[in-house]
């Protein structure tokens, strides 16, 4: 059971020196995460705050305490001390929380609020370390700051904030040798220490005579102001993931649940794993054999077998806890949780949109979503059988195709074929989706996919082809640094091997998100039963590049012997955006037409602005001009299958982001377009949408939703429909892909990533990936299961 928190608030504790005997004295400024090592039993925390009152505005402080399963078990709020600006508070405020029966493991205290105050912490937890840059703001307090230095090269900048911070501040290594004495004799002036790469086995420290300093390391590390509070919090980082998930079971039902056990220590270690549950639930560790030995940085799958008692009552919820502990170091311990909910799973029902993600409560927890395949962008062969590239949450690896066989998904690996073709194979880059994971089919039923590998001497782009759904593979090498292959978008008709685009790097560009590329088209073909790449056809120079990690739109559309190609180019900095062009390759003549300017995708020289292309049932060509945080632009060809003349660009969205500079509807802000066309010629797009004050979510803060939008054949673009709301405001990205099957059903795959401190709790790039689908043109959506994907070509 979750511990019950008792919170006590105390105001006006007068301590003139502020020299509180605490784990962290009240000198820390700004929001931070604090990691606490907790033994079983009572946990006590006391949070202190003193207002500095340097600026206008209320100085409030908020802290949320999360247990090892990342459940919020307590909050502490300290209000403004009601002192005028310019007069620092003469008293400390405090708030206290007590958990009488805390579970062992590593807890997280997330502190946020005003930066115009200092805070401190006292706890009975045997370990407490802080994460984040270091600003200490009370020159009357002295002490030591201890940290574990990174093994690679790093720097530390330090400065005295104001006169009370002037001092000579020694930096000592783990052998008590002085490495540097920071000269903080002048305020606001950085003194810098550069540490070379090297093996570090102990703690370094800074001796601080006056804690009125700012210390900024180039690489984040954990730190503490109490020698006895230090512990290796990183040893339990990501030890059991996911932290929480849920399963729906009927009375007497049973299921298997998988948790990843990761070794984040510096050495190979053996781990014991145990599971516990109330009497209504029988749970056991089905695998692996225990204790299990895991190499540093590696992980293994722990499978729980969970069975619900026949007498369990509908609607009841039972907590299952799985605990992992290092055999040789019992302090390395944590737990994860599974909620067993009695009743029917909501996965089979339509979703109430948007899906509002909460911290540590993604689809697997909210809905018990646990499909028996690895969710990924899904494509469909000529018989409408689903195919997905294999992937996990890892940012790099993809080892084959997931194909449907006898009602379940199996993996057909292409690794043997790759290693046979490249004996010095070393690994992959971005194969799990960053460079794209498209699967395209030709008229003969061959499946084609592309990836980038590393071998001795460099990288290679590969086109992989299989005539038998992955039982055998052929490998062809494609010159270039990035690639695209034409996937099915609703009405393109690929009788031959799908066209391939190769982006060949030429030189860098001063802009952050652009480089010069030559763009080549390849028309691979079968020759003597083998895949042959064919000769390159140069399409363009000065191409800005390819961006496939999110949106993954088609860059070509082929129909009746014509392949239409869209791309963006480098332009002068004063251009209104990336100039976006289209040209047509005529397979009969072997010639590329003159390029046609479609419009500009803002901002200029930004590869995020790649265009998207598709065709409708009559052959008209539709293009979305991408953008990076501004409205997409839409154009359509004036004649079917003819790219020589176009409508004028029109904005796709003009609402959703509202602030004091916009009207009540706000403005449209879109990035990363996916585009498909339905059987009735309705266009569908999915994209990341910046939103603010357009709905109840994250009030007065910008956030990035995953949204969809549609345009009927003879109508305008409809409003944005947010599909997913992120668990935190600010930056988010979904690595999403929108695809369509041969019946016109829509499939949207995605996972959530943010640069917020929340993301530090997730070790890889593609956690909590989900796949949703709509069988009615986007009117309703549901989480996709194997049964949904297994629908035949005809209803």
Tab-separated table of C-alpha atoms in Angstrom, residues 67 86 97 150 225 265 278 494 508 636 744:
chain	number	residue	atom	x	y	z
A	67	UNK	CA	8.224	7.199	-4.287
A	86	UNK	CA	14.133	44.927	-1.145
A	97	UNK	CA	6.051	15.617	5.734
A	150	UNK	CA	32.371	12.939	-14.749
A	225	UNK	CA	26.463	19.752	1.106
A	265	UNK	CA	26.287	0.476	-11.627
A	278	UNK	CA	-2.392	-8.745	-1.738
A	494	UNK	CA	3.638	1.336	-57.017
A	508	UNK	CA	27.959	22.496	-43.882
A	636	UNK	CA	-2.772	21.335	-54.990
A	744	UNK	CA	-8.513	3.691	-45.665
